[in-house]
PDB file of C-alpha atoms and ligand atoms in Angstrom:
ATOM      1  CA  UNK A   1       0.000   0.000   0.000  1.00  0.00           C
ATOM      2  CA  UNK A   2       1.123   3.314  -1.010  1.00  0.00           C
ATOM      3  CA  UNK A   3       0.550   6.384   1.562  1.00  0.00           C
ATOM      4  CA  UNK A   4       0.165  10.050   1.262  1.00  0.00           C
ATOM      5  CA  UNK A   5      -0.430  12.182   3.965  1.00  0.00           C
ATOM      6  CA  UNK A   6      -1.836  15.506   2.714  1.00  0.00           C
ATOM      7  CA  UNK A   7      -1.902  19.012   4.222  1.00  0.00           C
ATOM      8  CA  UNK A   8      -5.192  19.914   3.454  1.00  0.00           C
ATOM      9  CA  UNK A   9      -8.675  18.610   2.180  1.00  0.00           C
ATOM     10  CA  UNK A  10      -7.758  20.563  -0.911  1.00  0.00           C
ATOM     11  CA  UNK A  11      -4.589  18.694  -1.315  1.00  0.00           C
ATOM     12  CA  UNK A  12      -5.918  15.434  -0.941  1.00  0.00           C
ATOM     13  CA  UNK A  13      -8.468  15.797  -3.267  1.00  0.00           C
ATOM     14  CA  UNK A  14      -6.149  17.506  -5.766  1.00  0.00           C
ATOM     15  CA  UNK A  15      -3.794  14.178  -5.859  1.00  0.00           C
ATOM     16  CA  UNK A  16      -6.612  11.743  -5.865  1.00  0.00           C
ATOM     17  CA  UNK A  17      -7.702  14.110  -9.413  1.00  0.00           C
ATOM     18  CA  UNK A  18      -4.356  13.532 -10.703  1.00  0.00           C
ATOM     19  CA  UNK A  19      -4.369  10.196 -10.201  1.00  0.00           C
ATOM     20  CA  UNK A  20      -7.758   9.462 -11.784  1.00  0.00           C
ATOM     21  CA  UNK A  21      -7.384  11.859 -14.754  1.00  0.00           C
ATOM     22  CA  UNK A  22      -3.903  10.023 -15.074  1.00  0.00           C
ATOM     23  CA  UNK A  23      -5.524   6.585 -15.330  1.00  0.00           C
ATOM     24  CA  UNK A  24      -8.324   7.876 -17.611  1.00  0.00           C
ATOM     25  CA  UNK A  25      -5.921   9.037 -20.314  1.00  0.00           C
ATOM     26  CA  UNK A  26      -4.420   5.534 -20.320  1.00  0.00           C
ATOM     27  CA  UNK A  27      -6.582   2.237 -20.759  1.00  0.00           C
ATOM     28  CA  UNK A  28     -10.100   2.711 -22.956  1.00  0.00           C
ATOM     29  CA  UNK A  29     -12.847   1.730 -22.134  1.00  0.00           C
ATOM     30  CA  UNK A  30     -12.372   2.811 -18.223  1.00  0.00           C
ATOM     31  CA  UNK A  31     -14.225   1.670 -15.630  1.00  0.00           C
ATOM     32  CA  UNK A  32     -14.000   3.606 -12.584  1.00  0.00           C
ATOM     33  CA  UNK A  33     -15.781   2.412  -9.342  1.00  0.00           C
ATOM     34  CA  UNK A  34     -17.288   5.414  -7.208  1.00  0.00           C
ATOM     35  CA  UNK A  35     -17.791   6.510  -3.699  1.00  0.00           C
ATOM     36  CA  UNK A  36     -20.633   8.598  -2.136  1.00  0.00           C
ATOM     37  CA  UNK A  37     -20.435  10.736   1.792  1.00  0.00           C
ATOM     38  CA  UNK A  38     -18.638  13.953   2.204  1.00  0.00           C
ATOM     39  CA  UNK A  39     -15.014  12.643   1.572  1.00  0.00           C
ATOM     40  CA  UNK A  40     -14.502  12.430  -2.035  1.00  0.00           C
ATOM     41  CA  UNK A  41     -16.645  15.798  -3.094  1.00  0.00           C
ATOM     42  CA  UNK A  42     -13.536  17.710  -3.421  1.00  0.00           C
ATOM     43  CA  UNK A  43     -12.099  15.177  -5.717  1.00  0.00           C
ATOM     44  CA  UNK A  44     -15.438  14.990  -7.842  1.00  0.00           C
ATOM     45  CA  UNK A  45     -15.211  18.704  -7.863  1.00  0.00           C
ATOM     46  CA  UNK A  46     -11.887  18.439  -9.424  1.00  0.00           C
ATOM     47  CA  UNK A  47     -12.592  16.465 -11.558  1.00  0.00           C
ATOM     48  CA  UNK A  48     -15.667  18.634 -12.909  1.00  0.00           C
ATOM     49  CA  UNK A  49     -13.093  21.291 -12.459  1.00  0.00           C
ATOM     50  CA  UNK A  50     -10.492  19.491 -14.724  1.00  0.00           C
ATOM     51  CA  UNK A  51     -13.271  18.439 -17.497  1.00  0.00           C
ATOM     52  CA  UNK A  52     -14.130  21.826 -18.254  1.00  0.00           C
ATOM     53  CA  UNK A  53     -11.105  22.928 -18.860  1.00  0.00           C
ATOM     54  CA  UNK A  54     -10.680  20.332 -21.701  1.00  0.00           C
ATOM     55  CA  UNK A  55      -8.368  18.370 -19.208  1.00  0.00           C
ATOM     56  CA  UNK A  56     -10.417  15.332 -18.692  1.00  0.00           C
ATOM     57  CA  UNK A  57     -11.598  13.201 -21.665  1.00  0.00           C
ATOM     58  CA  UNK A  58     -14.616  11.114 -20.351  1.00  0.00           C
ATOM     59  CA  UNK A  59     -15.388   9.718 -23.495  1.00  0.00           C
ATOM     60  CA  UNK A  60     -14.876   6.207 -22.637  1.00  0.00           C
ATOM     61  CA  UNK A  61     -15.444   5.943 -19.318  1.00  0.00           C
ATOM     62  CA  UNK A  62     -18.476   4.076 -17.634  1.00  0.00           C
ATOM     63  CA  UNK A  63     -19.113   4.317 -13.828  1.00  0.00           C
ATOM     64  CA  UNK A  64     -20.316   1.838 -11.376  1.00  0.00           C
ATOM     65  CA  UNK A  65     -20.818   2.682  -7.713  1.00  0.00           C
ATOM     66  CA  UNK A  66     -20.583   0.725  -4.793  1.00  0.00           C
ATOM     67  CA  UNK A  67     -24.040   0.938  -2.697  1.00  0.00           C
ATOM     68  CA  UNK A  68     -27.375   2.439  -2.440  1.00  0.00           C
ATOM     69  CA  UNK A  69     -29.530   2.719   0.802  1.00  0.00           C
ATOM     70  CA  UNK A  70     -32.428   0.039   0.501  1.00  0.00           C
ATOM     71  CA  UNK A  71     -35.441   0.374   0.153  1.00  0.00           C
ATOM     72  CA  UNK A  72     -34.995   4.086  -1.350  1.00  0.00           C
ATOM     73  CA  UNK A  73     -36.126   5.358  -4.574  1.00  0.00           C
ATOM     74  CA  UNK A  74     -33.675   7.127  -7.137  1.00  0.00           C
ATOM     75  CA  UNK A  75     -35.455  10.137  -7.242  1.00  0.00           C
ATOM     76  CA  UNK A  76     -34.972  10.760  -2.907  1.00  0.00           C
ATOM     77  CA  UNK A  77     -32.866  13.707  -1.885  1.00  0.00           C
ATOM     78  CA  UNK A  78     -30.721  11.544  -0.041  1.00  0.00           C
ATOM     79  CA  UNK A  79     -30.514   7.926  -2.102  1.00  0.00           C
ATOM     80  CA  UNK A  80     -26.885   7.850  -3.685  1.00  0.00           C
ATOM     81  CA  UNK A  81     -28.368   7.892  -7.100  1.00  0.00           C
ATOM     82  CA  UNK A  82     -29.305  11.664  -6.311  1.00  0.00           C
ATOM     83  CA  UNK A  83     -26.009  12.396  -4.730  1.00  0.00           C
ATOM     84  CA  UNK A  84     -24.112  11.119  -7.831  1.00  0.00           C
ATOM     85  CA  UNK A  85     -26.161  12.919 -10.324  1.00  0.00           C
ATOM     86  CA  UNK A  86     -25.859  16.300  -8.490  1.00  0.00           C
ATOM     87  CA  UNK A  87     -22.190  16.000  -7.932  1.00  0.00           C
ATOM     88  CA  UNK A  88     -20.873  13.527 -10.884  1.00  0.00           C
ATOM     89  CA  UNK A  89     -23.544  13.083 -13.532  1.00  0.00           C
ATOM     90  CA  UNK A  90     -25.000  16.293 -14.601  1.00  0.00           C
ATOM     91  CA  UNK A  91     -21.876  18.671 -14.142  1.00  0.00           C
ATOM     92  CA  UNK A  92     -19.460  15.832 -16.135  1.00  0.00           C
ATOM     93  CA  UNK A  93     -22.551  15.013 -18.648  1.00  0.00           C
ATOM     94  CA  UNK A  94     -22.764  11.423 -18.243  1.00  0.00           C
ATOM     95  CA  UNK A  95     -25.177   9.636 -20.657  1.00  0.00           C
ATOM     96  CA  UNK A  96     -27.289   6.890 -18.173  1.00  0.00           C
ATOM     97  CA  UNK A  97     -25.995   4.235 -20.393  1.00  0.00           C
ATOM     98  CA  UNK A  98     -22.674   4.534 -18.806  1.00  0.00           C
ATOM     99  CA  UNK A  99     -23.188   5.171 -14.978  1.00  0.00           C
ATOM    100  CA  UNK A 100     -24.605   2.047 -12.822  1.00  0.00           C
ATOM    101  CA  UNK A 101     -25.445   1.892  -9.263  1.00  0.00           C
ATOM    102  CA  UNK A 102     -27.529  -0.794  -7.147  1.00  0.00           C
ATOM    103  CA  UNK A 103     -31.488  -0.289  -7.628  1.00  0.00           C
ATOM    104  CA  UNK A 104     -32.458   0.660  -4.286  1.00  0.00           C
ATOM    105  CA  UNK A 105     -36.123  -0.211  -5.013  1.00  0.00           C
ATOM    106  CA  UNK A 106     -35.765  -3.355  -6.635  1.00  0.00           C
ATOM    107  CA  UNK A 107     -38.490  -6.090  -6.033  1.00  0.00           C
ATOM    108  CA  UNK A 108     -36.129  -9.010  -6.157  1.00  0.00           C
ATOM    109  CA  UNK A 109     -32.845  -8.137  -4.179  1.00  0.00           C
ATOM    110  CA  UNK A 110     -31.050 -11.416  -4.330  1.00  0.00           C
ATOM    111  CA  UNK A 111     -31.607 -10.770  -8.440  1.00  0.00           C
ATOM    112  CA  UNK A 112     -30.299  -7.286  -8.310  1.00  0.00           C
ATOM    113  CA  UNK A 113     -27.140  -8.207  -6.704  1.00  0.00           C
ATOM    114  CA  UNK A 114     -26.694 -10.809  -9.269  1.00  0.00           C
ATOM    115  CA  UNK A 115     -27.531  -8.165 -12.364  1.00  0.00           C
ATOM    116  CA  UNK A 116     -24.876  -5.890 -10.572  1.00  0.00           C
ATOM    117  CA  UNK A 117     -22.620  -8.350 -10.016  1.00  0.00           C
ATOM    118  CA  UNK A 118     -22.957  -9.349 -14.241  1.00  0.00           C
ATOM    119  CA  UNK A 119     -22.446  -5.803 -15.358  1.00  0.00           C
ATOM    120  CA  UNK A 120     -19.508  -5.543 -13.685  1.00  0.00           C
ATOM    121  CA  UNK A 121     -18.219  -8.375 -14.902  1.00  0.00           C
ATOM    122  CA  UNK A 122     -19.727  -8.209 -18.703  1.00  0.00           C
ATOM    123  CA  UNK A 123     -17.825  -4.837 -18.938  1.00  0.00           C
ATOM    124  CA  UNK A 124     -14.670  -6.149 -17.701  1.00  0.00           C
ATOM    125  CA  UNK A 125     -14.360  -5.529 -14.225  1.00  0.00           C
ATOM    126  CA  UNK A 126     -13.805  -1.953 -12.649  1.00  0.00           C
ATOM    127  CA  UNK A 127     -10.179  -0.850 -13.117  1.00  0.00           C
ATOM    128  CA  UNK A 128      -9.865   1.588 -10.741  1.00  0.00           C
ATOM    129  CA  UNK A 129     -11.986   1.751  -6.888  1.00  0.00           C
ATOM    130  CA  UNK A 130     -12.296   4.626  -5.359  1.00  0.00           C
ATOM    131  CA  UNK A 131     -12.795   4.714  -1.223  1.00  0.00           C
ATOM    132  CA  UNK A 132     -14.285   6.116   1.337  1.00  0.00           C
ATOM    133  CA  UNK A 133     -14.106   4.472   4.840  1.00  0.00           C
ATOM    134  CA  UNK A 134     -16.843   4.362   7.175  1.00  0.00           C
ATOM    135  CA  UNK A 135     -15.958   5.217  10.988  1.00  0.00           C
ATOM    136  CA  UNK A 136     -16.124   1.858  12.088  1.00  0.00           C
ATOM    137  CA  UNK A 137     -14.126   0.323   8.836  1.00  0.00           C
ATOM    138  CA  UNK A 138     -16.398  -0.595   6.958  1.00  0.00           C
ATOM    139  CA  UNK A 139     -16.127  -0.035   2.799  1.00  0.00           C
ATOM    140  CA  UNK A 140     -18.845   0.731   0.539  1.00  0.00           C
ATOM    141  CA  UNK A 141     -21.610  -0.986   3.072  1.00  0.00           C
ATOM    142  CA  UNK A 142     -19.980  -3.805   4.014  1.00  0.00           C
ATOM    143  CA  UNK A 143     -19.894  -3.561   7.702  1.00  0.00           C
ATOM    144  CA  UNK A 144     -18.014  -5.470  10.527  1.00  0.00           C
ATOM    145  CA  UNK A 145     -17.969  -9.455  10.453  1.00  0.00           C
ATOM    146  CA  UNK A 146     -18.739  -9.071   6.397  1.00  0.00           C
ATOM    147  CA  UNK A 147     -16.811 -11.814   4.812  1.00  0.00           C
ATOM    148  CA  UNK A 148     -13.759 -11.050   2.982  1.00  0.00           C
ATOM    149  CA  UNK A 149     -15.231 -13.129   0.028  1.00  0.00           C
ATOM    150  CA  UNK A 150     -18.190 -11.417  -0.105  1.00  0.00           C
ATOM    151  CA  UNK A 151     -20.323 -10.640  -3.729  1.00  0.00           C
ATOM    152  CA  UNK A 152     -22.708  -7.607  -3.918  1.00  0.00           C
ATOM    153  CA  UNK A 153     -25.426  -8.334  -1.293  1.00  0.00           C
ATOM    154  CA  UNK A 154     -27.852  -6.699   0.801  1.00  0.00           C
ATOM    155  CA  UNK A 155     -27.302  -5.761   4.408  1.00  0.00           C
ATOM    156  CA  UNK A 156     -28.188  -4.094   7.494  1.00  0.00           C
ATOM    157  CA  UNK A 157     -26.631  -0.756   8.574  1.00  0.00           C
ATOM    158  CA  UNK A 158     -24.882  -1.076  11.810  1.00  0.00           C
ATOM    159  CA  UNK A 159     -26.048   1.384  14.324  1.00  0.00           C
ATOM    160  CA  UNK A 160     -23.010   3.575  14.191  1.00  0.00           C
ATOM    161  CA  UNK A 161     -23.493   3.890  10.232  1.00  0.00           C
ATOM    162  CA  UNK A 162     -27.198   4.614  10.561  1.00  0.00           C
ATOM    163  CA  UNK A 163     -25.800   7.858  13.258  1.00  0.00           C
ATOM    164  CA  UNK A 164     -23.151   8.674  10.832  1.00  0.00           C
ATOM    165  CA  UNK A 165     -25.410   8.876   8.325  1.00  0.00           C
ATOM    166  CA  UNK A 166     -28.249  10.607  10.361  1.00  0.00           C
ATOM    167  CA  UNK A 167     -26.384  13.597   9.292  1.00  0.00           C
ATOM    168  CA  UNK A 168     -28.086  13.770   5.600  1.00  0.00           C
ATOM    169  CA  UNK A 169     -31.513  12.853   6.656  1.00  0.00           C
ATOM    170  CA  UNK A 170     -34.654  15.082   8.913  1.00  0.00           C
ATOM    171  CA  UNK A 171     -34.264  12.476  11.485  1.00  0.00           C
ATOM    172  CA  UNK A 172     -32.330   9.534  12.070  1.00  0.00           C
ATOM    173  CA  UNK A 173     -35.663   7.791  11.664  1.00  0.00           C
ATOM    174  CA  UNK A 174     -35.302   8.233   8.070  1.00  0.00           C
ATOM    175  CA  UNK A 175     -32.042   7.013   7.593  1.00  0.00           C
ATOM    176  CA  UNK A 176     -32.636   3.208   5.560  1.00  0.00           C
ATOM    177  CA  UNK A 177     -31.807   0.160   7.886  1.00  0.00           C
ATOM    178  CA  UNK A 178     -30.695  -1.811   4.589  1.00  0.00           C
ATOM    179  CA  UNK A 179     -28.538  -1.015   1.418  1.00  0.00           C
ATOM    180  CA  UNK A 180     -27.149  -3.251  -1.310  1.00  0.00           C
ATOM    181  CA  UNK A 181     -23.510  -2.896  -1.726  1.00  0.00           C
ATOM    182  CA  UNK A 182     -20.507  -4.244  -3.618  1.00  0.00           C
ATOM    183  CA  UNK A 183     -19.264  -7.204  -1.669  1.00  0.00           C
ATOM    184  CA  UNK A 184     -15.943  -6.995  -0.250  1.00  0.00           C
ATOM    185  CA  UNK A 185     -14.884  -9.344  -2.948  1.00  0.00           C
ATOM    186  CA  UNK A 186     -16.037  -7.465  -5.125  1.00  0.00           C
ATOM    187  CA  UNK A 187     -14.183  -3.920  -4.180  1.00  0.00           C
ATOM    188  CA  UNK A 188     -11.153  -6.765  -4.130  1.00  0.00           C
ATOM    189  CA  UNK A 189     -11.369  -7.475  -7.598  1.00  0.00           C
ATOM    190  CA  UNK A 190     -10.639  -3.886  -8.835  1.00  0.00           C
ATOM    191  CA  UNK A 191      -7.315  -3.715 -10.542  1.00  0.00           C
ATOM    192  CA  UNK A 192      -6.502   0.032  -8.484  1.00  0.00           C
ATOM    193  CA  UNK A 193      -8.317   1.085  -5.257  1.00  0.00           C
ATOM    194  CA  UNK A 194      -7.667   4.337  -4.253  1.00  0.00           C
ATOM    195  CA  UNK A 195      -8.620   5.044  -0.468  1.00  0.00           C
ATOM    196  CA  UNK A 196      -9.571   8.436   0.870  1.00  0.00           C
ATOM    197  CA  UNK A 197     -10.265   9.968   4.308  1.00  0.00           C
ATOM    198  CA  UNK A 198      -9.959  12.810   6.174  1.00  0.00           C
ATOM    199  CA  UNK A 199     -10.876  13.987   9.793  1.00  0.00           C
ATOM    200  CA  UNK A 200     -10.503  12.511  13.114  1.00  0.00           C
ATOM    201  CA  UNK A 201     -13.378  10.089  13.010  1.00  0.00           C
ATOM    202  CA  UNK A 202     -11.222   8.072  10.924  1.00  0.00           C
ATOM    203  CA  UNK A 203      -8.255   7.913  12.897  1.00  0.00           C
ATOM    204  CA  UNK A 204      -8.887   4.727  14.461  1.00  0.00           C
ATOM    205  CA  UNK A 205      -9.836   3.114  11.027  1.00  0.00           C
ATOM    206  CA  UNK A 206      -6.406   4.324   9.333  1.00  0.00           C
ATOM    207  CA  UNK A 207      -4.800   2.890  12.516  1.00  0.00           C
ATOM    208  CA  UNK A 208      -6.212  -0.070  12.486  1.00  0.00           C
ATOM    209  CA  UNK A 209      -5.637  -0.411   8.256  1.00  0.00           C
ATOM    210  CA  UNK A 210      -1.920   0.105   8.884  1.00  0.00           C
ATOM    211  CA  UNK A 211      -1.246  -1.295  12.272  1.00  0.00           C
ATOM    212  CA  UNK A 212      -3.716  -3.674  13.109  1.00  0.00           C
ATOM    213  CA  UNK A 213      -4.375  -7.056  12.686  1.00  0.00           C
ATOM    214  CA  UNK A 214      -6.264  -8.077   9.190  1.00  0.00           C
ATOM    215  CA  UNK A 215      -9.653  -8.957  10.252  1.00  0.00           C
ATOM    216  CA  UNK A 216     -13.380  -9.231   8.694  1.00  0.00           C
ATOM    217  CA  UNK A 217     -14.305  -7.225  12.316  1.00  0.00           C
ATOM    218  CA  UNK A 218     -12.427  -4.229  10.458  1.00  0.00           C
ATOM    219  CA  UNK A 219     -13.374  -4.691   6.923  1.00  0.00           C
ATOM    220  CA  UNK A 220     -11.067  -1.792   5.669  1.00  0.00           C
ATOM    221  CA  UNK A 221      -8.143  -4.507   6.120  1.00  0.00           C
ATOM    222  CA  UNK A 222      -9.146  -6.059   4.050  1.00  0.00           C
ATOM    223  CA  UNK A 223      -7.226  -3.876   1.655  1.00  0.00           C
ATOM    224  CA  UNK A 224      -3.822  -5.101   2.716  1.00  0.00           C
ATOM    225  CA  UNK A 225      -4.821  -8.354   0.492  1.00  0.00           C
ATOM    226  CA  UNK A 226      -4.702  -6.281  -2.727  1.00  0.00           C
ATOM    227  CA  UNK A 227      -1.731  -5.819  -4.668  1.00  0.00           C
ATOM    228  CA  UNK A 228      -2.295  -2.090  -6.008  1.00  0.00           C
ATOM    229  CA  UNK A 229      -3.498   0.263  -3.291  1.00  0.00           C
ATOM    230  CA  UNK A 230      -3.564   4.184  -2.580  1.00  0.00           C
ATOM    231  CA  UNK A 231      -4.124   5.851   0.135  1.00  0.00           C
ATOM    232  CA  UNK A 232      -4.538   9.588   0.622  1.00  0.00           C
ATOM    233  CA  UNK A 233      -5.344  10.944   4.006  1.00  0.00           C
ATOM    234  CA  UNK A 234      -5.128  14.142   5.549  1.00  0.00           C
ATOM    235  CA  UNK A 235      -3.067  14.965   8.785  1.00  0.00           C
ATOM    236  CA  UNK A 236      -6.520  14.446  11.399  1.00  0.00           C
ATOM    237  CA  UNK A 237      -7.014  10.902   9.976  1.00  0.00           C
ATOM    238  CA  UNK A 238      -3.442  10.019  10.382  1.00  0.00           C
ATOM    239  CA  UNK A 239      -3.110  11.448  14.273  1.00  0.00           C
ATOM    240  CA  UNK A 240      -2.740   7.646  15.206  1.00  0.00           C
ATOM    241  CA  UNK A 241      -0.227   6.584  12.826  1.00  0.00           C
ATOM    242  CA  UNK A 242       3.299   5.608  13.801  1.00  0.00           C
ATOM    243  CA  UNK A 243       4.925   6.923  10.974  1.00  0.00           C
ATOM    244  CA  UNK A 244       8.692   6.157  11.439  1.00  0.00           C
ATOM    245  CA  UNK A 245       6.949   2.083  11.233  1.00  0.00           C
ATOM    246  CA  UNK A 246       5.276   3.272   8.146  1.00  0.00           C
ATOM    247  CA  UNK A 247       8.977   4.347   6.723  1.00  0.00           C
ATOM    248  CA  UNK A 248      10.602   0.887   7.087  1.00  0.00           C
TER     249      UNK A 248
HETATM  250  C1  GLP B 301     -21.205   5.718   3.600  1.00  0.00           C
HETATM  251  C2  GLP B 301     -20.809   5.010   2.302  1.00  0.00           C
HETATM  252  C3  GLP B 301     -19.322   4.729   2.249  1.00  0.00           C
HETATM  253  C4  GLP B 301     -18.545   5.953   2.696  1.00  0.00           C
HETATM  254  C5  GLP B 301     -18.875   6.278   4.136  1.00  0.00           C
HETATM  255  C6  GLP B 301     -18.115   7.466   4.685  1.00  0.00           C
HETATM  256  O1  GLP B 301     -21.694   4.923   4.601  1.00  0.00           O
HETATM  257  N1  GLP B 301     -21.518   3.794   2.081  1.00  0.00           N
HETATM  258  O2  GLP B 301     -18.985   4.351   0.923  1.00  0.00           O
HETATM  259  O3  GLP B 301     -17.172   5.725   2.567  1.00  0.00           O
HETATM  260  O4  GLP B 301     -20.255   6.534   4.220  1.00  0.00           O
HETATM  261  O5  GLP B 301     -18.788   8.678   4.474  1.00  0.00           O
HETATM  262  P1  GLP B 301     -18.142  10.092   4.644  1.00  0.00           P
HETATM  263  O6  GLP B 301     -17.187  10.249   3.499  1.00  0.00           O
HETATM  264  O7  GLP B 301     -19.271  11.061   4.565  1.00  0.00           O
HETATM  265  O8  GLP B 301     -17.441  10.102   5.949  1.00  0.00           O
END
C-alpha cells in the first residue's frame, strides 16, 4: 500500500484528481468504481473542475458505484443515485448508459445483486476503486464481520453507520436500515483502489488499516490483500499513525 499524507482537504483531493485523470488518459474503455459521503466531493469537484477545462476526456469511461440505501427510490434527496447525479452526472454530462449503481427499489434483491454483479463483470471488471471508509471500517456498506469473500449483497446498517449517516436525513428515523452494496470481494477485484479519508473520526480506522491485525471485524483490512493500493489521508485521519513504522 502506497501512503500520502496531505496538508489539506484541498490537497488530498487535488492528488486523488491527478491520479484518476492520469488513469483515464491511459486504458479505454475505463471503468471507474465510485464513492458517495462527504469525503470524495472535493475530488469529484476536481474532476468537474479538470473536465471543463478540456483536461479530462470522459469519453470512454463508464461508472459503477458501490451501494445504495435500501429500500430508497432514485429520485430521494438523499438515495446515492441523487447524490451522484448532483455532484458527478450532470456537471461531467454522463449519458445513463454509462453510470450504474444498485437499484435501491428493486423487487427481487437477491436478483439485483446478481444483475450488478454481471455488469460488472460483462464490462470487464472496474479498473480503478475509489474509497471512502466508514468510521467503524467498513467499505462501501460492508460492515463489521462481512466476509472477505463477499459478492454484492444486501445488508443491514450497523447502528453507528445509521448515526453517521443521520447527518443527511430530517431524522435519524429516516435514515434506511438496509442497502445493497458491492461485496468486499467485489471492491477486491478492482485492478486500483484508491482510499480516501480525512478527519478525526477516521483515525482509528487508518490505525487499524496500517497497524492492526487483518480482520473481517475491520473490513477496511481487508485492503492489505490487494496488490495495487492508494491511500490519501489528511493529517486528522493520520493522528494515530506511527509513521517512522510506516517508513521501514
Ligand atoms: C457511507 C458510504 C461509504 C462511505 C462512508 C463514509 O456509509 N456507504 O462508501 O465511505 O459513508 O462517508 P463520509 O465520506 O461522509 O465520511
Amino acid at each position: 500500500m502506497k501512503l500520502y499524507i496531505a496538508e489539506t482537504y484541498d490537497e488530498l483531493s487535488r492528488m486523488a484528481a491527478d491520479i484518476i485523470s492520469d488513469e483515464l488518459s491511459g486504458k479505454k474503455p475505463f471503468n471507474l468504481g465510485m464513492a458517495t459521503g462527504s469525503t470524495p466531493l472535493g475530488l469529484y469537484r476536481q474532476l468537474v473542475q479538470k473536465n471543463r477545462a478540456g483536461q479530462l476526456d470522459l469519453t470512454d469511461v463508464r461508472l459503477f458505484n458501490l451501494d445504495e440505501y435500501y429500500p430508497l427510490a432514485q429520485d430521494h434527496p438523499q438515495s446515492f443515485f441523487s447524490f451522484m447525479k448532483n455532484h458527478v452526472y450532470d456537471p461531467l454530462h454522463l449519458p445513463s448508459h454509462r453510470v450504474f449503481i444498485p437499484n435501491g427499489l428493486a423487487k427481487d434483491t437477491g436478483e439485483e445483486c446478481n444483475r450488478y454483479e454481471r455488469l460488472i463483470h460483462q464490462h470487464g471488471g472496474i479498473d480503478l476503486q475509489i474509497l471512502g471508509v466508514g468510521s467503524n471500517g467498513h467499505i462501501g456498506f460492508n460492515e463489521p464481520g462481512t466476509s472477505f469473500a463477499s459478492r454484492t449483497q444486501v445488508v443491514r446498517l450497523a447502528d453507528q453507520t445509521i448515526q453517521d449517516n443521520a447527518r443527511s436525513f430530517d431524522d435519524v428515523g429516516d435514515v434506511p436500515k438496509q442497502a445493497i452494496t458491492m461485496g468486499i470481494g467485489t471492491i477486491l477485484e478492482s485492478r486500483r483502489i484508491v482510499l480516501l479519508a480525512n478527519g478525526e473520526a477516521k483515525a482509528e480506522a487508518m490505525r487499524e488499516l496500517f497497524h492492526g491485525k487483518i480482520t473481517e471485524q475491520v473490513p477496511v483490512t481487508s485492503l492489505r490483500l490487494h496488490p495495487h493500493v492508494t491511500v490519501i489521508i489528511d493529517q486528522k485521519a493520520a493522528a494515530l499513525l506511527n509513521l517512522s513504522l510506516q517508513k521501514k
